[in-house]
PDB file of C-alpha atoms and ligand atoms in Angstrom:
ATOM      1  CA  UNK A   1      -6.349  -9.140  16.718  1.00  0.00           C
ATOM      2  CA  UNK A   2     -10.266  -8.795  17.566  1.00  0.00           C
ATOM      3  CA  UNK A   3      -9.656  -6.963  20.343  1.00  0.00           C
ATOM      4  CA  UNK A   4     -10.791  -3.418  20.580  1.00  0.00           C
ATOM      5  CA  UNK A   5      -8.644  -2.335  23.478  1.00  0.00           C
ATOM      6  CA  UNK A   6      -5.954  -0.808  20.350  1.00  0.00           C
ATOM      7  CA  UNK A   7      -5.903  -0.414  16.494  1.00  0.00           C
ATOM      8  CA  UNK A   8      -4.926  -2.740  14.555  1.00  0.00           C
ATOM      9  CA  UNK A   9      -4.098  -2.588  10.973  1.00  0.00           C
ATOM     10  CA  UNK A  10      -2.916  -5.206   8.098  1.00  0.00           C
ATOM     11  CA  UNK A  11      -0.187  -4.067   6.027  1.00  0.00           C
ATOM     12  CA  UNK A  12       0.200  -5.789   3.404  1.00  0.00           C
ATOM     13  CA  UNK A  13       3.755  -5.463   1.640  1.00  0.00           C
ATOM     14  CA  UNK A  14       5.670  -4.371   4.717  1.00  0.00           C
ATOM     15  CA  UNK A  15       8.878  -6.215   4.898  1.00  0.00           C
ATOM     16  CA  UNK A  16      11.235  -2.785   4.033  1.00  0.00           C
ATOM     17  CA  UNK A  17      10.894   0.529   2.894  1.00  0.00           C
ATOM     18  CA  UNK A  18       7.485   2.410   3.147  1.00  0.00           C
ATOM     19  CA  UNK A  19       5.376  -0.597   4.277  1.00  0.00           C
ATOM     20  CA  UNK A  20       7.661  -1.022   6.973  1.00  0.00           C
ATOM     21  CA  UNK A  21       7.964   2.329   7.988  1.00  0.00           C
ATOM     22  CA  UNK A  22       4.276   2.558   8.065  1.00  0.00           C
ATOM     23  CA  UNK A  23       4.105  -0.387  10.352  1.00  0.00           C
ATOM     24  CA  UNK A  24       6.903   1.401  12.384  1.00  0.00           C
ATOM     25  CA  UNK A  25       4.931   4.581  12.741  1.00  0.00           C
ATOM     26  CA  UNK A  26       1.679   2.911  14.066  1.00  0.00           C
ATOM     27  CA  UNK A  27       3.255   0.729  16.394  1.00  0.00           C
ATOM     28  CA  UNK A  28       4.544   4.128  17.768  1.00  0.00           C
ATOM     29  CA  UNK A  29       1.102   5.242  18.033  1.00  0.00           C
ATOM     30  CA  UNK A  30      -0.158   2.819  19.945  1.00  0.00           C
ATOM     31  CA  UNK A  31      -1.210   0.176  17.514  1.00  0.00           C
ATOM     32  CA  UNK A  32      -1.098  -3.421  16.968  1.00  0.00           C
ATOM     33  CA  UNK A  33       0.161  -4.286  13.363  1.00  0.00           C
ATOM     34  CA  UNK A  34       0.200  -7.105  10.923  1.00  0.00           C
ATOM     35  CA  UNK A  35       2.516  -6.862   8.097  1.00  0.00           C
ATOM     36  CA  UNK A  36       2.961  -9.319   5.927  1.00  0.00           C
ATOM     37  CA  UNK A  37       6.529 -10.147   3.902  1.00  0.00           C
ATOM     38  CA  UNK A  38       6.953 -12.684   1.155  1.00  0.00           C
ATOM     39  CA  UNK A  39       9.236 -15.431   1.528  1.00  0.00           C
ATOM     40  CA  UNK A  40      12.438 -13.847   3.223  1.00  0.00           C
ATOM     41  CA  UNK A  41      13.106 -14.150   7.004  1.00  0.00           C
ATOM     42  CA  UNK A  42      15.396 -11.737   7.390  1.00  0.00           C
ATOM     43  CA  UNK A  43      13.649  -8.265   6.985  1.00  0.00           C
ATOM     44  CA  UNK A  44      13.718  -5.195   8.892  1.00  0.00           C
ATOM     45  CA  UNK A  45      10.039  -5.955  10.010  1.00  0.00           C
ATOM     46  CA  UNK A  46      11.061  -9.417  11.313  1.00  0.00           C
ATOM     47  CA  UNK A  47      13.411  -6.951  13.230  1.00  0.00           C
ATOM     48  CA  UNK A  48      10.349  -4.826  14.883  1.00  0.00           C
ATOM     49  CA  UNK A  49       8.480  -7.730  15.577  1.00  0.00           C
ATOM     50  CA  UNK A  50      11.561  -9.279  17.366  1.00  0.00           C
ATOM     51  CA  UNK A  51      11.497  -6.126  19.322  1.00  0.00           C
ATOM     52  CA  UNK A  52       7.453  -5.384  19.843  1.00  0.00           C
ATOM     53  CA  UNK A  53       6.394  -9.368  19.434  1.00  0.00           C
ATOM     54  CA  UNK A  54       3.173  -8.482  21.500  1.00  0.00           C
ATOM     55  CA  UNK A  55       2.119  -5.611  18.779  1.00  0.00           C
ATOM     56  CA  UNK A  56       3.839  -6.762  15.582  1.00  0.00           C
ATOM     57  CA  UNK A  57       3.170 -10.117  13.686  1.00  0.00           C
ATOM     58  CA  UNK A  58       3.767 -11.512  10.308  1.00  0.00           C
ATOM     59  CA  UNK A  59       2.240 -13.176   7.872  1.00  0.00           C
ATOM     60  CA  UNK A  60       3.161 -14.213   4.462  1.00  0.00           C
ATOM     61  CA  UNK A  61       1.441 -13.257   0.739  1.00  0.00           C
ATOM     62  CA  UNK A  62       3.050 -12.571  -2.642  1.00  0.00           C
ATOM     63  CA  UNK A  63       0.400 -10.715  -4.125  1.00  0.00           C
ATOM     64  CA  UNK A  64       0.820 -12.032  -7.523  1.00  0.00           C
ATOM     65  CA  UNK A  65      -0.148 -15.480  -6.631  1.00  0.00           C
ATOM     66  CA  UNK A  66      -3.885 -15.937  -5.973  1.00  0.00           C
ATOM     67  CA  UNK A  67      -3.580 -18.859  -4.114  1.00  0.00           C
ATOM     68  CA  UNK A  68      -1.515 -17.503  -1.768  1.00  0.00           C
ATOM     69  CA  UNK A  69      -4.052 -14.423  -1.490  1.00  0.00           C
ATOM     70  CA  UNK A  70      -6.644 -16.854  -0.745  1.00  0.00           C
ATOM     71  CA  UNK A  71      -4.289 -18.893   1.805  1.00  0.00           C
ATOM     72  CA  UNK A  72      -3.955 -15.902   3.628  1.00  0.00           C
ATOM     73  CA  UNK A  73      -7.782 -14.719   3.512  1.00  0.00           C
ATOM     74  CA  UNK A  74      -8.261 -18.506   5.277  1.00  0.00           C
ATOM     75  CA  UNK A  75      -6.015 -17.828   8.064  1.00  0.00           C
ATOM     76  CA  UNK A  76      -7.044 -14.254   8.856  1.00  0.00           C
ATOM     77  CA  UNK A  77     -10.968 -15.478   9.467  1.00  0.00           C
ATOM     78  CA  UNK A  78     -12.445 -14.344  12.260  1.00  0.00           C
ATOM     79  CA  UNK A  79     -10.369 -11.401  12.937  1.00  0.00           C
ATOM     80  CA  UNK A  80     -10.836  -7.496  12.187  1.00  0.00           C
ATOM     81  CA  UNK A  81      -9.139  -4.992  11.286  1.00  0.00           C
ATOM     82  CA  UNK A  82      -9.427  -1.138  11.597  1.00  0.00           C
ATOM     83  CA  UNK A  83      -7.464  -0.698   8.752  1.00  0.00           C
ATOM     84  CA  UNK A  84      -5.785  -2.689   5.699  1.00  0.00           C
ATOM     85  CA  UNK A  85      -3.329  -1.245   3.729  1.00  0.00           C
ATOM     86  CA  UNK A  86      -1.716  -2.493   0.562  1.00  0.00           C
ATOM     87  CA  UNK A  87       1.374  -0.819  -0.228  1.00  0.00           C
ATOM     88  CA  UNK A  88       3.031  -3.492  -2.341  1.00  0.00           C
ATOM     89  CA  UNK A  89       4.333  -2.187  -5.438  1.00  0.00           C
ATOM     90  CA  UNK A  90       7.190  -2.729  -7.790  1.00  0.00           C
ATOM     91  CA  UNK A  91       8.766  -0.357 -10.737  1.00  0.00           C
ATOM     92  CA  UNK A  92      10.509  -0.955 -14.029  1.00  0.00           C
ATOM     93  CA  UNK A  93      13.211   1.517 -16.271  1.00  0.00           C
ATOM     94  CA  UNK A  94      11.808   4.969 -15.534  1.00  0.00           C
ATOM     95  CA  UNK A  95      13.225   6.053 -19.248  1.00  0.00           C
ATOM     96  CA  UNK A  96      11.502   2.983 -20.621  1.00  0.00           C
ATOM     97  CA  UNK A  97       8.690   4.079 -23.033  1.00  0.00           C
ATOM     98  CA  UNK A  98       5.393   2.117 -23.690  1.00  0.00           C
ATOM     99  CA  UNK A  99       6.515   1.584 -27.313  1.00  0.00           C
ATOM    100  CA  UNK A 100       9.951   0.281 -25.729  1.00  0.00           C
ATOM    101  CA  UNK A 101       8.723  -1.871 -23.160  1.00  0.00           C
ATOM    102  CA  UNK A 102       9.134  -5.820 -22.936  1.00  0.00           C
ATOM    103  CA  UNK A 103       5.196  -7.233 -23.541  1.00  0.00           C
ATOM    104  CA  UNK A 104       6.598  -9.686 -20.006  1.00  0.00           C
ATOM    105  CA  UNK A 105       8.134  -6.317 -17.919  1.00  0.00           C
ATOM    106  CA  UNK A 106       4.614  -4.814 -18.792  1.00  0.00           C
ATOM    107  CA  UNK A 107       2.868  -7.413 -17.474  1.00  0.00           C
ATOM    108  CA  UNK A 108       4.847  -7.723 -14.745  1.00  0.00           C
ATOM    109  CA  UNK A 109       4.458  -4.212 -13.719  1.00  0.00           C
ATOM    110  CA  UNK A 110       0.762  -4.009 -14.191  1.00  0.00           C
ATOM    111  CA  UNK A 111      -0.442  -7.068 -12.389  1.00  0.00           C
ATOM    112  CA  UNK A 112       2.030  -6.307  -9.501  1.00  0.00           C
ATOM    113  CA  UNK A 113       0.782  -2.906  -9.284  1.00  0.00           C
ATOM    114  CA  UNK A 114      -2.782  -2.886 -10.479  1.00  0.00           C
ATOM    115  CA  UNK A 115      -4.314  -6.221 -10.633  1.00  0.00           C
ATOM    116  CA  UNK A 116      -2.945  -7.555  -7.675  1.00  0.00           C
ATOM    117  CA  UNK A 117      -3.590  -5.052  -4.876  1.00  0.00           C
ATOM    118  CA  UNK A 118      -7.299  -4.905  -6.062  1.00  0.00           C
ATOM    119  CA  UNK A 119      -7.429  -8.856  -6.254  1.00  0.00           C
ATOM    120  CA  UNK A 120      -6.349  -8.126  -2.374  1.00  0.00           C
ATOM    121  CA  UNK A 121      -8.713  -5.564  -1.602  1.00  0.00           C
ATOM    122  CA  UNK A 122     -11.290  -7.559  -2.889  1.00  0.00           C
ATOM    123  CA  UNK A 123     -10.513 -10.604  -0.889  1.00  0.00           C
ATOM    124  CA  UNK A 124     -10.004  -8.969   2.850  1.00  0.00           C
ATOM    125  CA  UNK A 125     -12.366  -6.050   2.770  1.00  0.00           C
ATOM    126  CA  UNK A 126     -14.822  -8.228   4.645  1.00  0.00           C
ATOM    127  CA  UNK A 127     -12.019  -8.198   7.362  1.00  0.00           C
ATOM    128  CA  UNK A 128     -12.098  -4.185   7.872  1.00  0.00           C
ATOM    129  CA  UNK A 129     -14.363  -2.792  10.952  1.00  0.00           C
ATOM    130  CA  UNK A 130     -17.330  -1.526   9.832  1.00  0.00           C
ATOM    131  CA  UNK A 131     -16.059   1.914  10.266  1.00  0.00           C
ATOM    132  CA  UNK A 132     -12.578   1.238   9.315  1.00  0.00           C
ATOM    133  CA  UNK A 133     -10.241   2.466   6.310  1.00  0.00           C
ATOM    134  CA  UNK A 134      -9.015   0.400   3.366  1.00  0.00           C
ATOM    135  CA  UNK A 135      -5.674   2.162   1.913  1.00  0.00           C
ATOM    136  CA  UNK A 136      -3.416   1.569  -1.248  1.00  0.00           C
ATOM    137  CA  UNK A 137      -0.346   3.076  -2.046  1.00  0.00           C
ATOM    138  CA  UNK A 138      -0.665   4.550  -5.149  1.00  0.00           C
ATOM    139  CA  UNK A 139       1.945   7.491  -6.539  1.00  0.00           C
ATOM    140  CA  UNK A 140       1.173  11.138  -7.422  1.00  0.00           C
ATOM    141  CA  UNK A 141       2.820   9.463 -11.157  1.00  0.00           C
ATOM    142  CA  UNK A 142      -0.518   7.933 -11.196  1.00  0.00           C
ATOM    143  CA  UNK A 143      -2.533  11.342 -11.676  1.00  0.00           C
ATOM    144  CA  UNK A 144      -3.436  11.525 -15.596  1.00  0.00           C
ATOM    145  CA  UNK A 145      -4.044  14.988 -15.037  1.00  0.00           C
ATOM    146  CA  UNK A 146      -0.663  15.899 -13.810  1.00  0.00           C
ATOM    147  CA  UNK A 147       0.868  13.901 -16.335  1.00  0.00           C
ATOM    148  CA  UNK A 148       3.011  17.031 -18.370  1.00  0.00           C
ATOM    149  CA  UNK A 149       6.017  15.141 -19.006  1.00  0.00           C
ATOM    150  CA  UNK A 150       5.861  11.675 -19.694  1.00  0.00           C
ATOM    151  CA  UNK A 151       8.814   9.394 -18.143  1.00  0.00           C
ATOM    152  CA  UNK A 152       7.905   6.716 -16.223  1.00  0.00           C
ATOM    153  CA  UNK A 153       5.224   5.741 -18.778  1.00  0.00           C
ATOM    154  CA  UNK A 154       4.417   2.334 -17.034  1.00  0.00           C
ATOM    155  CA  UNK A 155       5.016   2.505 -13.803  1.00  0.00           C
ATOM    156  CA  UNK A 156       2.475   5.819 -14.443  1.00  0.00           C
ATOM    157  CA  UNK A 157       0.333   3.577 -16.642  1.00  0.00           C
ATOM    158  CA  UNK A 158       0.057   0.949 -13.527  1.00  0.00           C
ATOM    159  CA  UNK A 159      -0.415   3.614 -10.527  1.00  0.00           C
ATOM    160  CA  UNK A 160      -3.357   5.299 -13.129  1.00  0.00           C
ATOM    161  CA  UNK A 161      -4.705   1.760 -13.962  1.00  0.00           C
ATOM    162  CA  UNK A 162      -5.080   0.927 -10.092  1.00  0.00           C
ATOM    163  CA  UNK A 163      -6.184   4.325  -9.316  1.00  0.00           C
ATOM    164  CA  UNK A 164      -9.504   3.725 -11.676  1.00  0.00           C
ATOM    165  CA  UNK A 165      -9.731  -0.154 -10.484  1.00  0.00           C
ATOM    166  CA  UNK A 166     -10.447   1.294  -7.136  1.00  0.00           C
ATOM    167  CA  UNK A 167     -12.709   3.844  -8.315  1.00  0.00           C
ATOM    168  CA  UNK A 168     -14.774   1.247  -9.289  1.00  0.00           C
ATOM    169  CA  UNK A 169     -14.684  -0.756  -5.501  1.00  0.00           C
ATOM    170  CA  UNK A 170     -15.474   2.482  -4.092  1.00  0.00           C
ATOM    171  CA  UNK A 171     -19.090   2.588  -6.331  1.00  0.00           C
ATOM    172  CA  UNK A 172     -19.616  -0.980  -5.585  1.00  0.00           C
ATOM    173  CA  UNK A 173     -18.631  -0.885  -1.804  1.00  0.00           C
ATOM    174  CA  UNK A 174     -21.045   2.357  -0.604  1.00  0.00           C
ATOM    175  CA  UNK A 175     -21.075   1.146   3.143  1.00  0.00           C
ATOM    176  CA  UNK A 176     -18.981   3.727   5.391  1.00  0.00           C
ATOM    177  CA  UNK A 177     -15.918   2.551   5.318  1.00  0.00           C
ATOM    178  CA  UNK A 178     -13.489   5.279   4.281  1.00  0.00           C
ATOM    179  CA  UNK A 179     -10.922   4.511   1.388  1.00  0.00           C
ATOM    180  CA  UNK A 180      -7.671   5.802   0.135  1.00  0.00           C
ATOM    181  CA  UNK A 181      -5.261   6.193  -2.655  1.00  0.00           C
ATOM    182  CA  UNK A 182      -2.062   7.436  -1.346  1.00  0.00           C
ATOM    183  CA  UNK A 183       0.519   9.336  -2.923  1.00  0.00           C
ATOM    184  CA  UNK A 184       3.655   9.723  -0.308  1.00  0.00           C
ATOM    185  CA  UNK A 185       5.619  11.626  -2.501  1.00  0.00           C
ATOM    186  CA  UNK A 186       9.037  10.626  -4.458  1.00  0.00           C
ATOM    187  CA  UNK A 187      10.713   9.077  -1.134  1.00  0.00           C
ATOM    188  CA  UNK A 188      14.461   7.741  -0.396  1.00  0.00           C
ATOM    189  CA  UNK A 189      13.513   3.801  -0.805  1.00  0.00           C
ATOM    190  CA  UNK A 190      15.239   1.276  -2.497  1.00  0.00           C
ATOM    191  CA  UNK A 191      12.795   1.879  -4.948  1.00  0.00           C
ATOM    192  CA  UNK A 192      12.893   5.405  -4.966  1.00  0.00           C
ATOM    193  CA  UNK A 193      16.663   5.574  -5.067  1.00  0.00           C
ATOM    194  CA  UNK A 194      19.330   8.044  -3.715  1.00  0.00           C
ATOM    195  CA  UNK A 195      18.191  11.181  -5.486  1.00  0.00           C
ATOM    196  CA  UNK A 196      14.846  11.347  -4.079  1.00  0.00           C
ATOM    197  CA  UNK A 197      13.739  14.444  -2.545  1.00  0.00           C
ATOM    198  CA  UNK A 198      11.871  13.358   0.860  1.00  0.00           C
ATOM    199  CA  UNK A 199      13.557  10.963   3.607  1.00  0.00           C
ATOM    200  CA  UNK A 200      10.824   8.260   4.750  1.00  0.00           C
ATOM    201  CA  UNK A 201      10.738  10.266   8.226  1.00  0.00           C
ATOM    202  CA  UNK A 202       9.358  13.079   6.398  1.00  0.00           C
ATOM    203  CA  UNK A 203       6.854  11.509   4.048  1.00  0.00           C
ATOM    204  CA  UNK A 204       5.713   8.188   6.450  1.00  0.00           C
ATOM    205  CA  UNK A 205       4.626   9.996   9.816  1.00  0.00           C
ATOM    206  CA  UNK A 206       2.827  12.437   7.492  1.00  0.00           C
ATOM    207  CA  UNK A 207       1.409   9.327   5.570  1.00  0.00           C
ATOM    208  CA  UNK A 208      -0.299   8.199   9.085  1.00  0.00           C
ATOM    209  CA  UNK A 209      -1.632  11.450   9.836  1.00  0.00           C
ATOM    210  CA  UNK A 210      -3.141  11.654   6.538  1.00  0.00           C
ATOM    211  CA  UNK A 211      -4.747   8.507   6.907  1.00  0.00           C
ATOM    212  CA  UNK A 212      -6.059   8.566  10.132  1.00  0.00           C
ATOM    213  CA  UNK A 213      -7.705  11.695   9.326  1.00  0.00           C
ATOM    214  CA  UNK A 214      -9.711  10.063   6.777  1.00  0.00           C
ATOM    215  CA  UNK A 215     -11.202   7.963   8.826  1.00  0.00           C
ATOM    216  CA  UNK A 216     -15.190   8.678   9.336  1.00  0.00           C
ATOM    217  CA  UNK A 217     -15.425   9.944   5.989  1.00  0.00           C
ATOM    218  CA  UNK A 218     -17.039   7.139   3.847  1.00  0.00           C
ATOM    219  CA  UNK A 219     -15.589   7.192   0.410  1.00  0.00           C
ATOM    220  CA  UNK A 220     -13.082   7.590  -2.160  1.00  0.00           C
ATOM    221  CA  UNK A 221     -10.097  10.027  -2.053  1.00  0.00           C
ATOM    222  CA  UNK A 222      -6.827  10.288  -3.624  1.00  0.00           C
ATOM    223  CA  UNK A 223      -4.672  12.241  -1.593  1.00  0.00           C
ATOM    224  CA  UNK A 224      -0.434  12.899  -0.904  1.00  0.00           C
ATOM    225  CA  UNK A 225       1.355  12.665   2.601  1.00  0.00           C
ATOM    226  CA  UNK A 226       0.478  16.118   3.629  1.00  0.00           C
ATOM    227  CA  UNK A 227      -3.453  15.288   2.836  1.00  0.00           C
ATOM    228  CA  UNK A 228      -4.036  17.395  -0.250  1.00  0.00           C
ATOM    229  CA  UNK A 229      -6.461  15.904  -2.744  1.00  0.00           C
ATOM    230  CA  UNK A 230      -4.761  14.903  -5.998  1.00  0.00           C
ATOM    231  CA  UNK A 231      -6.333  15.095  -9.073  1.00  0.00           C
ATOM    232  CA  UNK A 232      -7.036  12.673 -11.020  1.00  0.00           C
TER     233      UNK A 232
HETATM  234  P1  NAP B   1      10.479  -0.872  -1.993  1.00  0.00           P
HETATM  235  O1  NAP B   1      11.435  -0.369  -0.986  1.00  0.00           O
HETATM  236  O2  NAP B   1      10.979  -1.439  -3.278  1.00  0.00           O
HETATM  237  O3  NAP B   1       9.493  -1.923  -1.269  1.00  0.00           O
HETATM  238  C1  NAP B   1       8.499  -2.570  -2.021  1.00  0.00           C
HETATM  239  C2  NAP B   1       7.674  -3.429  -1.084  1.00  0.00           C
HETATM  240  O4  NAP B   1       6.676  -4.102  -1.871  1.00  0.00           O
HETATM  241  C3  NAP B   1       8.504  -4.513  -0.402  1.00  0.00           C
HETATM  242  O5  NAP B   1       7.967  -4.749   0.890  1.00  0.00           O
HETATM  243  C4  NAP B   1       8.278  -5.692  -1.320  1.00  0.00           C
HETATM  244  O6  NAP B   1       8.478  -6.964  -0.715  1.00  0.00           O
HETATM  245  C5  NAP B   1       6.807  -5.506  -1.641  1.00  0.00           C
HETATM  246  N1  NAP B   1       6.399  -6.268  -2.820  1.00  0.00           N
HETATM  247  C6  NAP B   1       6.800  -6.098  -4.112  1.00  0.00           C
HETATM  248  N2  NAP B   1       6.210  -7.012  -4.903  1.00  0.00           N
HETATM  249  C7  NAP B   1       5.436  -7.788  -4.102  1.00  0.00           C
HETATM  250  C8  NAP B   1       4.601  -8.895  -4.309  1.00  0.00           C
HETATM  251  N3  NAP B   1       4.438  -9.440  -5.524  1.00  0.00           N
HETATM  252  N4  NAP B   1       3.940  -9.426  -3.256  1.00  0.00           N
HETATM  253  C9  NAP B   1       4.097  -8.905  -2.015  1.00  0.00           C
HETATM  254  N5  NAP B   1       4.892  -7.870  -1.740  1.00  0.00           N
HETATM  255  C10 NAP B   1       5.563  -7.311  -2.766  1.00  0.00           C
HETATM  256  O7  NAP B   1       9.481   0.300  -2.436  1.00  0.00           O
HETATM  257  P2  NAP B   1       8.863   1.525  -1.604  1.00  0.00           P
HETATM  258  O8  NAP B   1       9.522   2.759  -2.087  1.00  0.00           O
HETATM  259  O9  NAP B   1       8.815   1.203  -0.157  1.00  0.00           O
HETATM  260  O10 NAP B   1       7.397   1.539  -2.252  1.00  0.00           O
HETATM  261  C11 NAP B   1       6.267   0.999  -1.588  1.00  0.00           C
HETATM  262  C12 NAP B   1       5.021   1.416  -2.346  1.00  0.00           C
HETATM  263  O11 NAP B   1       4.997   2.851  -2.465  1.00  0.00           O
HETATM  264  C13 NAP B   1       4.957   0.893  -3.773  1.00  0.00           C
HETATM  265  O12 NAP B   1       3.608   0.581  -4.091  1.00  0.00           O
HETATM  266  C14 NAP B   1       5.422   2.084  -4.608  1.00  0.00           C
HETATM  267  O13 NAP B   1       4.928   2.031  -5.937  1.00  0.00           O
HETATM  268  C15 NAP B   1       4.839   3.225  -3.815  1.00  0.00           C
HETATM  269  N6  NAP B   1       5.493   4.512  -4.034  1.00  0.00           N
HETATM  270  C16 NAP B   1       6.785   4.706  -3.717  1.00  0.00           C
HETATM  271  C17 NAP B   1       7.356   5.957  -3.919  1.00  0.00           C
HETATM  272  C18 NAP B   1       8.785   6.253  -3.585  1.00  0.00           C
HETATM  273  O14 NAP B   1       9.249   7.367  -3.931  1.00  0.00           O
HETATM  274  N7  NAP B   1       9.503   5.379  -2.906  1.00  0.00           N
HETATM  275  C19 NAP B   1       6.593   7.010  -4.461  1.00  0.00           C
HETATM  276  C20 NAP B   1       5.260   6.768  -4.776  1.00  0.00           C
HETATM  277  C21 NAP B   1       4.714   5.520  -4.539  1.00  0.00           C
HETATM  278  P3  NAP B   1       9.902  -7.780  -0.841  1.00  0.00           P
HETATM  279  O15 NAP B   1      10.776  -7.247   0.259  1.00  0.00           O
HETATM  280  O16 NAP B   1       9.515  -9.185  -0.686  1.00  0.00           O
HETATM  281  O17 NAP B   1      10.459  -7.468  -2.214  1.00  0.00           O
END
């Protein structure tokens, strides 16, 4: 994936729903994606790649596990990307309260959704082009400012945690490269259930867009699908 005759992007966390839509919606465009899935065989992005094998490959990293981070960082040397995403994310009760919550279901929500993506930022930055993008999925629920009604107090707490963790990359990593913290809206996922208001054909494609068009512009920037800033 060194070559520079087409894009290429790592998305990590890409075996269903968004990730794999995102991988989906790049391949369209002409891209060559990696996207990695955990253990499973069987997921609609082992379908693509059976369909594209020449532009879509996969490779393997639960992001909780910092071995396996570090497995993966060994077997991706030498290659570059023009753009890593991490889009892995998980959720717990949305009426679950911070005074309710398990001490174990708040760890597990936190390190999936804010320790670990940073641990894999951290780890495979030195793998994005010099003038490429690093994106992770974050969730308008992560805005503190927008924060009127409470409800989804962790999976808010976790989005806002990892918001501020890369706010800190960003003022350490001052070299070009653009960033981003997505928000795609509340999408039709399994994670964002039945009742959600956007299908992923209207939030991913707009996703893309949004991210492309952030390339060249060095920096930090939180923005939704349809490339608004957010505020923080
Ligand atoms: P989803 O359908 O539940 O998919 C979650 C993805 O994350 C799957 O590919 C899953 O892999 C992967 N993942 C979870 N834990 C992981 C781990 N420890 N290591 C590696 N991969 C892991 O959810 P989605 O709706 O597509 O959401 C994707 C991202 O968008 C998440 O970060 C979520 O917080 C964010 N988001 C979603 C919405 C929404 O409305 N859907 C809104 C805002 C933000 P497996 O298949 O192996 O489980």
């Amino acid at each position: 994936m060194t070559t520079t005759a087409h894009q290429t992007a790592l998305i990590i966390g890409a075996s269903r729903g968004l990730g794999h839509a995102m991988a989906e919606e790049l391949v369209k465009r002409g891209w060559h994606v990696m996207g990695t899935t955990r253990n499973s065989a069987d997921t609609p992005l082992h379908g693509l790649s059976q369909r594209l094998p020449e532009r879509v490959h996969i490779e393997h990293v639960d992001i909780t596990m910092p071995d396996q981070i570090a497995a993966l960082h060994a077997r991706l040397a030498g290659k570059t990307f023009d753009m890593l995403f991490v889009n892995a994310g998980v959720t717990n009760n949305p009426q679950e309260t911070i005074g309710e919550v398990p001490t174990e279901e708040f760890i597990r929500v936190m390190v999936t959704n804010a320790l670990s993506p940073m641990r894999v930022v951290e780890a495979l930055y030195g793998l994005v082009a010099d003038d490429g993008m690093v994106g992770v999925m974050s969730s308008g629920q992560g805005s503190v400012s927008n924060n009127t009604n409470g409800m989804r107090e962790v999976y808010r707490g976790s989005k806002a945690a990892l918001n501020t963790f890369m706010r800190s990359f960003a003022a350490r990593h001052r070299d070009g490269r653009a960033m981003v913290l997505m928000a795609p809206g509340w999408v039709r996922t399994d994670m964002g259930g039945a009742d959600a208001p956007l299908t992923v054909e209207e939030s991913i494609p707009n996703v893309v867009n949004t991210l492309l068009g952030a390339r060249g512009k060095p920096g930090l920037q939180y923005l939704d699908y349809l490339g608004r800033t957010v505020p923080w």
